[in-house]
Amino acid sequence: MGSGTSTQHHFAFQNAENAFRAAALIQRWYRRYMARLEMRRHCTWRIFQSIEYAGQQDQVKLHDFFSYLVDHFTPSSNHERDFLNRMFTEERFPQDAEMEKPSDYESIEVPDNYTGPHLSFPLLPDHATALVEAFRLKQQLHARYVLNLLHETRKHLVQLPNINRVSTRYSEEVTVCGDLHGQLDDLIFIFYKNGLPSPERAYVFNGDFVDRGKDSVEILMVLFAFMLVYPKEFHLNRGNHEDYMVNLRYGFTKEVMHKYKTHGKKILKILQDVFCWLPLATLVDEKVLILHGGVSDMTDLELLAKLDRHKIVSTLRRKTRKEKGKPAPKKAGAARPTPWFLPLRAGSGGAPRAGRSSSLPCGGPAAPDPARRARRSVDLALPGCPQQGGSAPSGAQGEPERAAPEADPEAREPPEPTREEWKQVVDILWSDPMAQDGCKANTVRGGGCYFGPNVTEQLLQKYNLQFLIRSHECKPEGYEFCHSRKVLTIFSASNYYEVGSNRGAYVKLGPALSPHIVQYQANKATHMLTMRQRISRVEESALRSLREKLFAHSSDLLGEFKKHDTDKTGFISLSDWAEAVESVLRLGLPWRMLRPQLVSSSTDSMLEYKSWLKDLAKEQRSRENIQSSLLETLYRNRSNLETIFRIIDSDHSGFISLDEFRQTWKLFSSHMNIDITDDCICDLARSIDFNKDGHIDINEFLEAFRLVEQSCPEGDASDCPQTTDPEDGDGSKPSTQ
Amino acid sequence: TELVVAEYHRKIKEAFEVFDHEANNTVDVREIGTIIRSLGCCPSEGELHDLIAEVEEEEPTGYIRYEKFLPVMTEVLLERRYRPIPEDTLLRAFEVLDPSKRGFLTREELIKYMTEEGEPFSQEEMEEMLSAAVDPESNSIHYKDYIAMMVVD
């Protein structure tokens, strides 16, 4: 009881209290929801990263495969021997004896109906700006201009020192951009938001301009054009992807050949050289060091400044472009040659010397005898080299290694880099920072090292620097500081893994040298999505890759599941599932967190694993007549397969013969101890030869098994260049023999 | 329960490692809330602060060590503390804020309640909630639909 007012008060008080409690409940629930989204975002990131880096280890696995071949495979015919030889000698562009000067663009005619941009040299700022605009409108630059531009670029680069210097006294601000990886939209956005390059607005692009994205060519054209127009203010550093061997694997080679069917080979040839001439680092006001990867405890800036950077053709291999090698003679203890395109194993001691002496340094007319042809290594980057004219290939021991040096820098054959020089360059292009002190080999990448805060500190003190800017690693926010803000990672390819996966960023330095970061995400659509939707999209993409990987290991998973199912009930606990999956895939992922997305149904926390595996298989579009183990194997090895195909396809035509395909498969399957009959392979090959002309279109083959990611939103796959899937399949297991 | 505890340990370790960026068995204290909530718990901010106090160092460093976190978190899971809110309870909470039972809250009402009552939202939290919850045509939040949409598997 009580008076009316006190009851009113009482109700009012209760209502207020209720409202308070209701609000608190809703907030509590909402915060939990957001936290779970946040966790999923982190897990998704982990998935992408682990798959990306696992792919880089594939190079090592490829090496294993070929080592196995050399040790165990006995070619039973000349035919097979040739095939093997193709893989062991650098046999590129064999027909191109006539194509001597890659800079021979003058004879290329630009047709009247060409509607793309025109370039004339010397370039003016307007040309460069017009180029950006043309590319924005999706025009393509004619091969003639491409080659001309590359020729001029090389002339310019040759004069540059290994370490460029920029001063904020002349340009008021310096903008540093990180990896672009063929994503033209991001570059255009940066110029739009930050302004075009000018004498007052210096730019440094820190490597990895190409691969993975679909507009690597256009990015290079723009960057080179601005570099020619503003040579003092526009600087480029070499990244680990400015490397023709890496390009074979990660999509740039494919893009060039697709966009420039007639002149692509010439373009690739001159690019190989241009990449080697890119400077290694940039120094701002003698205080801020900018380089692509990182440093090691042995980094010596004086040595880096002095060495001949042109000698480092590829950071994957210490040897120069004059690759020599042949299969080892079948003697125990003979030095084992390494295929020319594979990286030298870290710490693999002396380079194999067995094959060197019997090959010739320069190209000559194509020899009719296949055996002779196999042993010759064609040096295509030195077109001015004098003909050695029909020297005897067999038993030519002690052949002099180099021709007389020419005045023409194109023809000068650089001596090999020393081991020390090579390591210095690899370190700055491949290393990653780590949180702990010290310096250890970067096993994830297969090159360079992990360097700790003490290594950074030591370097900064030694050379009196303030901090380091590097790129090389994708970061969710586009940038990240570490080592007490002494190291800044800047990454400019937004949405790198998937639309919505990460922002891009660039950093501006004024005279005070304090870094000012600008972030962006070059996809308007994502701004309109809620966080939940953004995360869902990216997550779905990551999960798709993960499911594919799981499928690729179905047999192993089944084996592992059975081990946990001791009573043979057909069921295992979810905990066992997580353990089994990790022990097979070894990706170090939080499987229990991911489980709800990967396992859709379980009764009483028990999983019927056989039907789960079946469901996984159903998801992968596949050709039903192909036996599942073969399919699995294909998935698991697709990136290695693709690389091998592209190597075999030495003239970059996009086709390999049925026979070559069969040979490849035979070798591969014997290495992996997969019981695939010859008939099965033949059937497979024949079924893929769609137009029955005895040749297989590589892209068709990969597409037939959904092994190529569709990068084009509209149109069909054959219209657009394909990006090579960043999520590479697992390499083959090492031979158990 | 040994098996149960062992499984809890594995779950906790996984969640913790996702945020252990330096691989040294510590996480930033600001991530603890995310970790705890993704392990199935639904604490209030106040409860979270109490929990953090339990796992913090004597002299707070801004980092939480795994060795301290594990036993406390295991207890939480065994005791089934901070259980998630059932959907119908959530619905009733919205209905309390909507006494005339219209079936929706206006944008202004939601903002008022979320930023002035309970454990108030930050501006960021408010904006994020509005972006998903508000029906742009009516400029209101139809909470029943909203709840249904926000189910996380």
mmCIF file with all atom_site columns, N, CA and C in Angstrom, chain A residues 20 22-23 25-36 39-40 42 46 435-436 530-532 575 579 590-593 597, chain B residues 7 10 14 18-19 22 34 37-38 40-45 85 90 93 114 117-121 125 128-129 149-150 152-153:
data_model
loop_
_atom_site.group_PDB
_atom_site.id
_atom_site.type_symbol
_atom_site.label_atom_id
_atom_site.label_alt_id
_atom_site.label_comp_id
_atom_site.label_asym_id
_atom_site.label_entity_id
_atom_site.label_seq_id
_atom_site.pdbx_PDB_ins_code
_atom_site.Cartn_x
_atom_site.Cartn_y
_atom_site.Cartn_z
_atom_site.occupancy
_atom_site.B_iso_or_equiv
_atom_site.pdbx_formal_charge
_atom_site.auth_seq_id
_atom_site.auth_comp_id
_atom_site.auth_asym_id
_atom_site.auth_atom_id
_atom_site.pdbx_PDB_model_num
ATOM 1   N N  . PHE A 1 20  ? 17.499 -0.172  -17.287 1.00 0.00 ? 20  PHE A N  1
ATOM 2   C CA . PHE A 1 20  ? 18.937 -0.283  -17.078 1.00 0.00 ? 20  PHE A CA 1
ATOM 3   C C  . PHE A 1 20  ? 19.398 -1.709  -17.302 1.00 0.00 ? 20  PHE A C  1
ATOM 4   N N  . ALA A 1 22  ? 17.806 -4.129  -18.840 1.00 0.00 ? 22  ALA A N  1
ATOM 5   C CA . ALA A 1 22  ? 17.586 -4.583  -20.222 1.00 0.00 ? 22  ALA A CA 1
ATOM 6   C C  . ALA A 1 22  ? 18.710 -4.093  -21.116 1.00 0.00 ? 22  ALA A C  1
ATOM 7   N N  . ALA A 1 23  ? 19.044 -2.815  -20.950 1.00 0.00 ? 23  ALA A N  1
ATOM 8   C CA . ALA A 1 23  ? 20.117 -2.258  -21.771 1.00 0.00 ? 23  ALA A CA 1
ATOM 9   C C  . ALA A 1 23  ? 21.412 -3.029  -21.531 1.00 0.00 ? 23  ALA A C  1
ATOM 10  N N  . LEU A 1 25  ? 21.830 -5.999  -20.569 1.00 0.00 ? 25  LEU A N  1
ATOM 11  C CA . LEU A 1 25  ? 21.774 -7.327  -21.151 1.00 0.00 ? 25  LEU A CA 1
ATOM 12  C C  . LEU A 1 25  ? 22.058 -7.275  -22.647 1.00 0.00 ? 25  LEU A C  1
ATOM 13  N N  . ILE A 1 26  ? 21.412 -6.323  -23.303 1.00 0.00 ? 26  ILE A N  1
ATOM 14  C CA . ILE A 1 26  ? 21.614 -6.197  -24.742 1.00 0.00 ? 26  ILE A CA 1
ATOM 15  C C  . ILE A 1 26  ? 23.066 -5.881  -25.051 1.00 0.00 ? 26  ILE A C  1
ATOM 16  N N  . GLN A 1 27  ? 23.660 -4.998  -24.276 1.00 0.00 ? 27  GLN A N  1
ATOM 17  C CA . GLN A 1 27  ? 25.065 -4.649  -24.508 1.00 0.00 ? 27  GLN A CA 1
ATOM 18  C C  . GLN A 1 27  ? 25.972 -5.851  -24.311 1.00 0.00 ? 27  GLN A C  1
ATOM 19  N N  . ARG A 1 28  ? 25.682 -6.586  -23.274 1.00 0.00 ? 28  ARG A N  1
ATOM 20  C CA . ARG A 1 28  ? 26.484 -7.778  -22.966 1.00 0.00 ? 28  ARG A CA 1
ATOM 21  C C  . ARG A 1 28  ? 26.433 -8.753  -24.131 1.00 0.00 ? 28  ARG A C  1
ATOM 22  N N  . TRP A 1 29  ? 25.231 -8.989  -24.612 1.00 0.00 ? 29  TRP A N  1
ATOM 23  C CA . TRP A 1 29  ? 25.049 -9.905  -25.735 1.00 0.00 ? 29  TRP A CA 1
ATOM 24  C C  . TRP A 1 29  ? 25.774 -9.381  -26.957 1.00 0.00 ? 29  TRP A C  1
ATOM 25  N N  . TYR A 1 30  ? 25.630 -8.095  -27.240 1.00 0.00 ? 30  TYR A N  1
ATOM 26  C CA . TYR A 1 30  ? 26.231 -7.510  -28.428 1.00 0.00 ? 30  TYR A CA 1
ATOM 27  C C  . TYR A 1 30  ? 27.751 -7.599  -28.386 1.00 0.00 ? 30  TYR A C  1
ATOM 28  N N  . ARG A 1 31  ? 28.314 -7.343  -27.231 1.00 0.00 ? 31  ARG A N  1
ATOM 29  C CA . ARG A 1 31  ? 29.783 -7.390  -27.120 1.00 0.00 ? 31  ARG A CA 1
ATOM 30  C C  . ARG A 1 31  ? 30.292 -8.795  -27.344 1.00 0.00 ? 31  ARG A C  1
ATOM 31  N N  . ARG A 1 32  ? 29.527 -9.751  -26.904 1.00 0.00 ? 32  ARG A N  1
ATOM 32  C CA . ARG A 1 32  ? 29.959 -11.115 -27.142 1.00 0.00 ? 32  ARG A CA 1
ATOM 33  C C  . ARG A 1 32  ? 29.931 -11.413 -28.631 1.00 0.00 ? 32  ARG A C  1
ATOM 34  N N  . TYR A 1 33  ? 28.865 -11.002 -29.278 1.00 0.00 ? 33  TYR A N  1
ATOM 35  C CA . TYR A 1 33  ? 28.731 -11.190 -30.715 1.00 0.00 ? 33  TYR A CA 1
ATOM 36  C C  . TYR A 1 33  ? 29.923 -10.591 -31.461 1.00 0.00 ? 33  TYR A C  1
ATOM 37  N N  . MET A 1 34  ? 30.265 -9.372  -31.124 1.00 0.00 ? 34  MET A N  1
ATOM 38  C CA . MET A 1 34  ? 31.375 -8.698  -31.805 1.00 0.00 ? 34  MET A CA 1
ATOM 39  C C  . MET A 1 34  ? 32.699 -9.392  -31.519 1.00 0.00 ? 34  MET A C  1
ATOM 40  N N  . ALA A 1 35  ? 32.846 -9.876  -30.291 1.00 0.00 ? 35  ALA A N  1
ATOM 41  C CA . ALA A 1 35  ? 34.089 -10.561 -29.940 1.00 0.00 ? 35  ALA A CA 1
ATOM 42  C C  . ALA A 1 35  ? 34.246 -11.821 -30.785 1.00 0.00 ? 35  ALA A C  1
ATOM 43  N N  . ARG A 1 36  ? 33.162 -12.513 -30.988 1.00 0.00 ? 36  ARG A N  1
ATOM 44  C CA . ARG A 1 36  ? 33.251 -13.732 -31.785 1.00 0.00 ? 36  ARG A CA 1
ATOM 45  C C  . ARG A 1 36  ? 33.583 -13.400 -33.239 1.00 0.00 ? 36  ARG A C  1
ATOM 46  N N  . MET A 1 39  ? 37.269 -12.730 -33.371 1.00 0.00 ? 39  MET A N  1
ATOM 47  C CA . MET A 1 39  ? 38.041 -13.968 -33.336 1.00 0.00 ? 39  MET A CA 1
ATOM 48  C C  . MET A 1 39  ? 38.042 -14.625 -34.710 1.00 0.00 ? 39  MET A C  1
ATOM 49  N N  . ARG A 1 40  ? 36.892 -14.616 -35.345 1.00 0.00 ? 40  ARG A N  1
ATOM 50  C CA . ARG A 1 40  ? 36.818 -15.227 -36.673 1.00 0.00 ? 40  ARG A CA 1
ATOM 51  C C  . ARG A 1 40  ? 37.691 -14.464 -37.660 1.00 0.00 ? 40  ARG A C  1
ATOM 52  N N  . HIS A 1 42  ? 40.458 -12.905 -37.015 1.00 0.00 ? 42  HIS A N  1
ATOM 53  C CA . HIS A 1 42  ? 41.832 -13.317 -36.767 1.00 0.00 ? 42  HIS A CA 1
ATOM 54  C C  . HIS A 1 42  ? 42.116 -14.707 -37.303 1.00 0.00 ? 42  HIS A C  1
ATOM 55  N N  . ARG A 1 46  ? 44.817 -15.989 -40.184 1.00 0.00 ? 46  ARG A N  1
ATOM 56  C CA . ARG A 1 46  ? 45.771 -17.066 -39.974 1.00 0.00 ? 46  ARG A CA 1
ATOM 57  C C  . ARG A 1 46  ? 45.693 -18.098 -41.091 1.00 0.00 ? 46  ARG A C  1
ATOM 58  N N  . ALA A 1 435 ? 59.841 -10.937 -33.172 1.00 0.00 ? 435 ALA A N  1
ATOM 59  C CA . ALA A 1 435 ? 59.774 -10.242 -31.900 1.00 0.00 ? 435 ALA A CA 1
ATOM 60  C C  . ALA A 1 435 ? 60.980 -10.539 -31.017 1.00 0.00 ? 435 ALA A C  1
ATOM 61  N N  . GLN A 1 436 ? 61.491 -11.741 -31.109 1.00 0.00 ? 436 GLN A N  1
ATOM 62  C CA . GLN A 1 436 ? 62.590 -12.117 -30.207 1.00 0.00 ? 436 GLN A CA 1
ATOM 63  C C  . GLN A 1 436 ? 63.913 -11.620 -30.755 1.00 0.00 ? 436 GLN A C  1
ATOM 64  N N  . THR A 1 530 ? 28.549 -4.074  -43.536 1.00 0.00 ? 530 THR A N  1
ATOM 65  C CA . THR A 1 530 ? 28.818 -4.055  -42.099 1.00 0.00 ? 530 THR A CA 1
ATOM 66  C C  . THR A 1 530 ? 30.038 -4.922  -41.850 1.00 0.00 ? 530 THR A C  1
ATOM 67  N N  . MET A 1 531 ? 30.580 -4.802  -40.670 1.00 0.00 ? 531 MET A N  1
ATOM 68  C CA . MET A 1 531 ? 31.747 -5.595  -40.340 1.00 0.00 ? 531 MET A CA 1
ATOM 69  C C  . MET A 1 531 ? 31.433 -7.071  -40.485 1.00 0.00 ? 531 MET A C  1
ATOM 70  N N  . ARG A 1 532 ? 30.269 -7.439  -40.083 1.00 0.00 ? 532 ARG A N  1
ATOM 71  C CA . ARG A 1 532 ? 29.883 -8.837  -40.161 1.00 0.00 ? 532 ARG A CA 1
ATOM 72  C C  . ARG A 1 532 ? 29.923 -9.330  -41.596 1.00 0.00 ? 532 ARG A C  1
ATOM 73  N N  . SER A 1 575 ? 37.206 -33.589 -30.701 1.00 0.00 ? 575 SER A N  1
ATOM 74  C CA . SER A 1 575 ? 38.557 -33.337 -30.240 1.00 0.00 ? 575 SER A CA 1
ATOM 75  C C  . SER A 1 575 ? 39.554 -34.163 -31.050 1.00 0.00 ? 575 SER A C  1
ATOM 76  N N  . GLU A 1 579 ? 42.722 -32.970 -33.622 1.00 0.00 ? 579 GLU A N  1
ATOM 77  C CA . GLU A 1 579 ? 44.095 -33.501 -33.546 1.00 0.00 ? 579 GLU A CA 1
ATOM 78  C C  . GLU A 1 579 ? 44.518 -34.132 -34.854 1.00 0.00 ? 579 GLU A C  1
ATOM 79  N N  . PRO A 1 590 ? 44.027 -22.830 -35.497 1.00 0.00 ? 590 PRO A N  1
ATOM 80  C CA . PRO A 1 590 ? 43.179 -23.141 -34.340 1.00 0.00 ? 590 PRO A CA 1
ATOM 81  C C  . PRO A 1 590 ? 41.959 -23.937 -34.778 1.00 0.00 ? 590 PRO A C  1
ATOM 82  N N  . TRP A 1 591 ? 42.124 -25.254 -34.942 1.00 0.00 ? 591 TRP A N  1
ATOM 83  C CA . TRP A 1 591 ? 41.070 -26.084 -35.525 1.00 0.00 ? 591 TRP A CA 1
ATOM 84  C C  . TRP A 1 591 ? 39.812 -26.121 -34.690 1.00 0.00 ? 591 TRP A C  1
ATOM 85  N N  . ARG A 1 592 ? 39.924 -26.059 -33.383 1.00 0.00 ? 592 ARG A N  1
ATOM 86  C CA . ARG A 1 592 ? 38.709 -26.106 -32.558 1.00 0.00 ? 592 ARG A CA 1
ATOM 87  C C  . ARG A 1 592 ? 37.874 -24.855 -32.731 1.00 0.00 ? 592 ARG A C  1
ATOM 88  N N  . MET A 1 593 ? 38.575 -23.732 -32.960 1.00 0.00 ? 593 MET A N  1
ATOM 89  C CA . MET A 1 593 ? 37.845 -22.486 -33.230 1.00 0.00 ? 593 MET A CA 1
ATOM 90  C C  . MET A 1 593 ? 37.167 -22.556 -34.592 1.00 0.00 ? 593 MET A C  1
ATOM 91  N N  . GLN A 1 597 ? 32.751 -23.978 -38.587 1.00 0.00 ? 597 GLN A N  1
ATOM 92  C CA . GLN A 1 597 ? 32.645 -23.627 -40.010 1.00 0.00 ? 597 GLN A CA 1
ATOM 93  C C  . GLN A 1 597 ? 33.019 -24.782 -40.921 1.00 0.00 ? 597 GLN A C  1
ATOM 94  N N  . GLU B 2 7   ? 40.363 -31.307 -22.648 1.00 0.00 ? 7   GLU B N  1
ATOM 95  C CA . GLU B 2 7   ? 39.791 -30.676 -23.841 1.00 0.00 ? 7   GLU B CA 1
ATOM 96  C C  . GLU B 2 7   ? 39.643 -29.172 -23.647 1.00 0.00 ? 7   GLU B C  1
ATOM 97  N N  . ARG B 2 10  ? 42.925 -27.540 -24.203 1.00 0.00 ? 10  ARG B N  1
ATOM 98  C CA . ARG B 2 10  ? 43.288 -27.387 -25.622 1.00 0.00 ? 10  ARG B CA 1
ATOM 99  C C  . ARG B 2 10  ? 42.540 -26.216 -26.239 1.00 0.00 ? 10  ARG B C  1
ATOM 100 N N  . GLU B 2 14  ? 44.280 -22.800 -27.801 1.00 0.00 ? 14  GLU B N  1
ATOM 101 C CA . GLU B 2 14  ? 44.039 -22.359 -29.173 1.00 0.00 ? 14  GLU B CA 1
ATOM 102 C C  . GLU B 2 14  ? 43.618 -20.907 -29.227 1.00 0.00 ? 14  GLU B C  1
ATOM 103 N N  . VAL B 2 18  ? 45.863 -17.487 -30.758 1.00 0.00 ? 18  VAL B N  1
ATOM 104 C CA . VAL B 2 18  ? 45.461 -16.630 -31.880 1.00 0.00 ? 18  VAL B CA 1
ATOM 105 C C  . VAL B 2 18  ? 45.935 -15.198 -31.655 1.00 0.00 ? 18  VAL B C  1
ATOM 106 N N  . PHE B 2 19  ? 45.995 -14.795 -30.374 1.00 0.00 ? 19  PHE B N  1
ATOM 107 C CA . PHE B 2 19  ? 46.383 -13.423 -30.079 1.00 0.00 ? 19  PHE B CA 1
ATOM 108 C C  . PHE B 2 19  ? 47.795 -13.297 -29.537 1.00 0.00 ? 19  PHE B C  1
ATOM 109 N N  . GLU B 2 22  ? 53.541 -12.456 -30.415 1.00 0.00 ? 22  GLU B N  1
ATOM 110 C CA . GLU B 2 22  ? 54.995 -12.561 -30.314 1.00 0.00 ? 22  GLU B CA 1
ATOM 111 C C  . GLU B 2 22  ? 55.442 -13.967 -29.988 1.00 0.00 ? 22  GLU B C  1
ATOM 112 N N  . THR B 2 34  ? 37.969 -10.535 -25.836 1.00 0.00 ? 34  THR B N  1
ATOM 113 C CA . THR B 2 34  ? 37.658 -11.276 -27.056 1.00 0.00 ? 34  THR B CA 1
ATOM 114 C C  . THR B 2 34  ? 37.894 -12.761 -26.863 1.00 0.00 ? 34  THR B C  1
ATOM 115 N N  . ARG B 2 37  ? 35.228 -14.299 -24.511 1.00 0.00 ? 37  ARG B N  1
ATOM 116 C CA . ARG B 2 37  ? 33.912 -14.377 -25.143 1.00 0.00 ? 37  ARG B CA 1
ATOM 117 C C  . ARG B 2 37  ? 33.872 -15.403 -26.256 1.00 0.00 ? 37  ARG B C  1
ATOM 118 N N  . SER B 2 38  ? 34.972 -15.588 -26.948 1.00 0.00 ? 38  SER B N  1
ATOM 119 C CA . SER B 2 38  ? 34.935 -16.571 -28.029 1.00 0.00 ? 38  SER B CA 1
ATOM 120 C C  . SER B 2 38  ? 35.037 -17.990 -27.499 1.00 0.00 ? 38  SER B C  1
ATOM 121 N N  . GLY B 2 40  ? 32.932 -19.028 -25.434 1.00 0.00 ? 40  GLY B N  1
ATOM 122 C CA . GLY B 2 40  ? 31.561 -19.393 -25.095 1.00 0.00 ? 40  GLY B CA 1
ATOM 123 C C  . GLY B 2 40  ? 30.973 -18.618 -23.936 1.00 0.00 ? 40  GLY B C  1
ATOM 124 N N  . CYS B 2 41  ? 31.759 -17.709 -23.336 1.00 0.00 ? 41  CYS B N  1
ATOM 125 C CA . CYS B 2 41  ? 31.245 -16.987 -22.178 1.00 0.00 ? 41  CYS B CA 1
ATOM 126 C C  . CYS B 2 41  ? 30.684 -15.635 -22.564 1.00 0.00 ? 41  CYS B C  1
ATOM 127 N N  . CYS B 2 42  ? 29.787 -15.147 -21.744 1.00 0.00 ? 42  CYS B N  1
ATOM 128 C CA . CYS B 2 42  ? 29.149 -13.869 -22.029 1.00 0.00 ? 42  CYS B CA 1
ATOM 129 C C  . CYS B 2 42  ? 29.164 -12.992 -20.779 1.00 0.00 ? 42  CYS B C  1
ATOM 130 N N  . PRO B 2 43  ? 30.339 -12.525 -20.360 1.00 0.00 ? 43  PRO B N  1
ATOM 131 C CA . PRO B 2 43  ? 30.404 -11.707 -19.157 1.00 0.00 ? 43  PRO B CA 1
ATOM 132 C C  . PRO B 2 43  ? 30.011 -10.273 -19.453 1.00 0.00 ? 43  PRO B C  1
ATOM 133 N N  . SER B 2 44  ? 29.598 -9.563  -18.415 1.00 0.00 ? 44  SER B N  1
ATOM 134 C CA . SER B 2 44  ? 29.385 -8.130  -18.565 1.00 0.00 ? 44  SER B CA 1
ATOM 135 C C  . SER B 2 44  ? 30.749 -7.463  -18.484 1.00 0.00 ? 44  SER B C  1
ATOM 136 N N  . GLU B 2 45  ? 30.791 -6.181  -18.754 1.00 0.00 ? 45  GLU B N  1
ATOM 137 C CA . GLU B 2 45  ? 32.063 -5.477  -18.678 1.00 0.00 ? 45  GLU B CA 1
ATOM 138 C C  . GLU B 2 45  ? 32.624 -5.535  -17.258 1.00 0.00 ? 45  GLU B C  1
ATOM 139 N N  . ILE B 2 85  ? 23.290 -15.587 -23.358 1.00 0.00 ? 85  ILE B N  1
ATOM 140 C CA . ILE B 2 85  ? 21.897 -15.204 -23.134 1.00 0.00 ? 85  ILE B CA 1
ATOM 141 C C  . ILE B 2 85  ? 21.003 -15.911 -24.144 1.00 0.00 ? 85  ILE B C  1
ATOM 142 N N  . LEU B 2 90  ? 16.721 -12.270 -24.547 1.00 0.00 ? 90  LEU B N  1
ATOM 143 C CA . LEU B 2 90  ? 17.156 -11.093 -25.295 1.00 0.00 ? 90  LEU B CA 1
ATOM 144 C C  . LEU B 2 90  ? 15.951 -10.347 -25.853 1.00 0.00 ? 90  LEU B C  1
ATOM 145 N N  . ALA B 2 93  ? 14.254 -8.389  -23.266 1.00 0.00 ? 93  ALA B N  1
ATOM 146 C CA . ALA B 2 93  ? 14.991 -7.174  -22.921 1.00 0.00 ? 93  ALA B CA 1
ATOM 147 C C  . ALA B 2 93  ? 14.626 -6.050  -23.875 1.00 0.00 ? 93  ALA B C  1
ATOM 148 N N  . MET B 2 114 ? 21.499 2.664   -25.450 1.00 0.00 ? 114 MET B N  1
ATOM 149 C CA . MET B 2 114 ? 22.805 2.009   -25.512 1.00 0.00 ? 114 MET B CA 1
ATOM 150 C C  . MET B 2 114 ? 23.947 2.898   -25.033 1.00 0.00 ? 114 MET B C  1
ATOM 151 N N  . GLU B 2 117 ? 22.440 4.069   -20.781 1.00 0.00 ? 117 GLU B N  1
ATOM 152 C CA . GLU B 2 117 ? 22.051 3.084   -19.769 1.00 0.00 ? 117 GLU B CA 1
ATOM 153 C C  . GLU B 2 117 ? 23.019 1.917   -19.748 1.00 0.00 ? 117 GLU B C  1
ATOM 154 N N  . GLY B 2 118 ? 22.839 1.081   -18.716 1.00 0.00 ? 118 GLY B N  1
ATOM 155 C CA . GLY B 2 118 ? 23.631 -0.154  -18.631 1.00 0.00 ? 118 GLY B CA 1
ATOM 156 C C  . GLY B 2 118 ? 25.114 0.127   -18.581 1.00 0.00 ? 118 GLY B C  1
ATOM 157 N N  . GLU B 2 119 ? 25.872 -0.559  -19.378 1.00 0.00 ? 119 GLU B N  1
ATOM 158 C CA . GLU B 2 119 ? 27.314 -0.323  -19.493 1.00 0.00 ? 119 GLU B CA 1
ATOM 159 C C  . GLU B 2 119 ? 27.530 0.320   -20.863 1.00 0.00 ? 119 GLU B C  1
ATOM 160 N N  . PRO B 2 120 ? 27.482 1.642   -20.915 1.00 0.00 ? 120 PRO B N  1
ATOM 161 C CA . PRO B 2 120 ? 27.323 2.363   -22.185 1.00 0.00 ? 120 PRO B CA 1
ATOM 162 C C  . PRO B 2 120 ? 28.318 1.974   -23.280 1.00 0.00 ? 120 PRO B C  1
ATOM 163 N N  . PHE B 2 121 ? 27.802 2.014   -24.508 1.00 0.00 ? 121 PHE B N  1
ATOM 164 C CA . PHE B 2 121 ? 28.621 1.780   -25.695 1.00 0.00 ? 121 PHE B CA 1
ATOM 165 C C  . PHE B 2 121 ? 29.550 2.942   -25.937 1.00 0.00 ? 121 PHE B C  1
ATOM 166 N N  . GLU B 2 125 ? 31.227 1.450   -31.076 1.00 0.00 ? 125 GLU B N  1
ATOM 167 C CA . GLU B 2 125 ? 30.303 0.328   -30.899 1.00 0.00 ? 125 GLU B CA 1
ATOM 168 C C  . GLU B 2 125 ? 28.910 0.727   -31.360 1.00 0.00 ? 125 GLU B C  1
ATOM 169 N N  . GLU B 2 128 ? 28.675 0.875   -35.180 1.00 0.00 ? 128 GLU B N  1
ATOM 170 C CA . GLU B 2 128 ? 28.704 -0.448  -35.776 1.00 0.00 ? 128 GLU B CA 1
ATOM 171 C C  . GLU B 2 128 ? 27.362 -1.138  -35.599 1.00 0.00 ? 128 GLU B C  1
ATOM 172 N N  . MET B 2 129 ? 26.761 -1.005  -34.415 1.00 0.00 ? 129 MET B N  1
ATOM 173 C CA . MET B 2 129 ? 25.467 -1.639  -34.183 1.00 0.00 ? 129 MET B CA 1
ATOM 174 C C  . MET B 2 129 ? 24.409 -1.020  -35.099 1.00 0.00 ? 129 MET B C  1
ATOM 175 N N  . MET B 2 149 ? 18.813 -12.188 -37.196 1.00 0.00 ? 149 MET B N  1
ATOM 176 C CA . MET B 2 149 ? 19.920 -12.008 -38.132 1.00 0.00 ? 149 MET B CA 1
ATOM 177 C C  . MET B 2 149 ? 21.276 -12.157 -37.451 1.00 0.00 ? 149 MET B C  1
ATOM 178 N N  . MET B 2 150 ? 21.308 -11.874 -36.177 1.00 0.00 ? 150 MET B N  1
ATOM 179 C CA . MET B 2 150 ? 22.600 -11.804 -35.496 1.00 0.00 ? 150 MET B CA 1
ATOM 180 C C  . MET B 2 150 ? 23.042 -13.118 -34.889 1.00 0.00 ? 150 MET B C  1
ATOM 181 N N  . VAL B 2 152 ? 25.141 -16.117 -34.442 1.00 0.00 ? 152 VAL B N  1
ATOM 182 C CA . VAL B 2 152 ? 26.456 -16.583 -34.882 1.00 0.00 ? 152 VAL B CA 1
ATOM 183 C C  . VAL B 2 152 ? 26.503 -18.077 -34.665 1.00 0.00 ? 152 VAL B C  1
ATOM 184 N N  . ASP B 2 153 ? 26.864 -18.805 -35.699 1.00 0.00 ? 153 ASP B N  1
ATOM 185 C CA . ASP B 2 153 ? 26.897 -20.263 -35.498 1.00 0.00 ? 153 ASP B CA 1
ATOM 186 C C  . ASP B 2 153 ? 27.954 -20.649 -34.488 1.00 0.00 ? 153 ASP B C  1
#
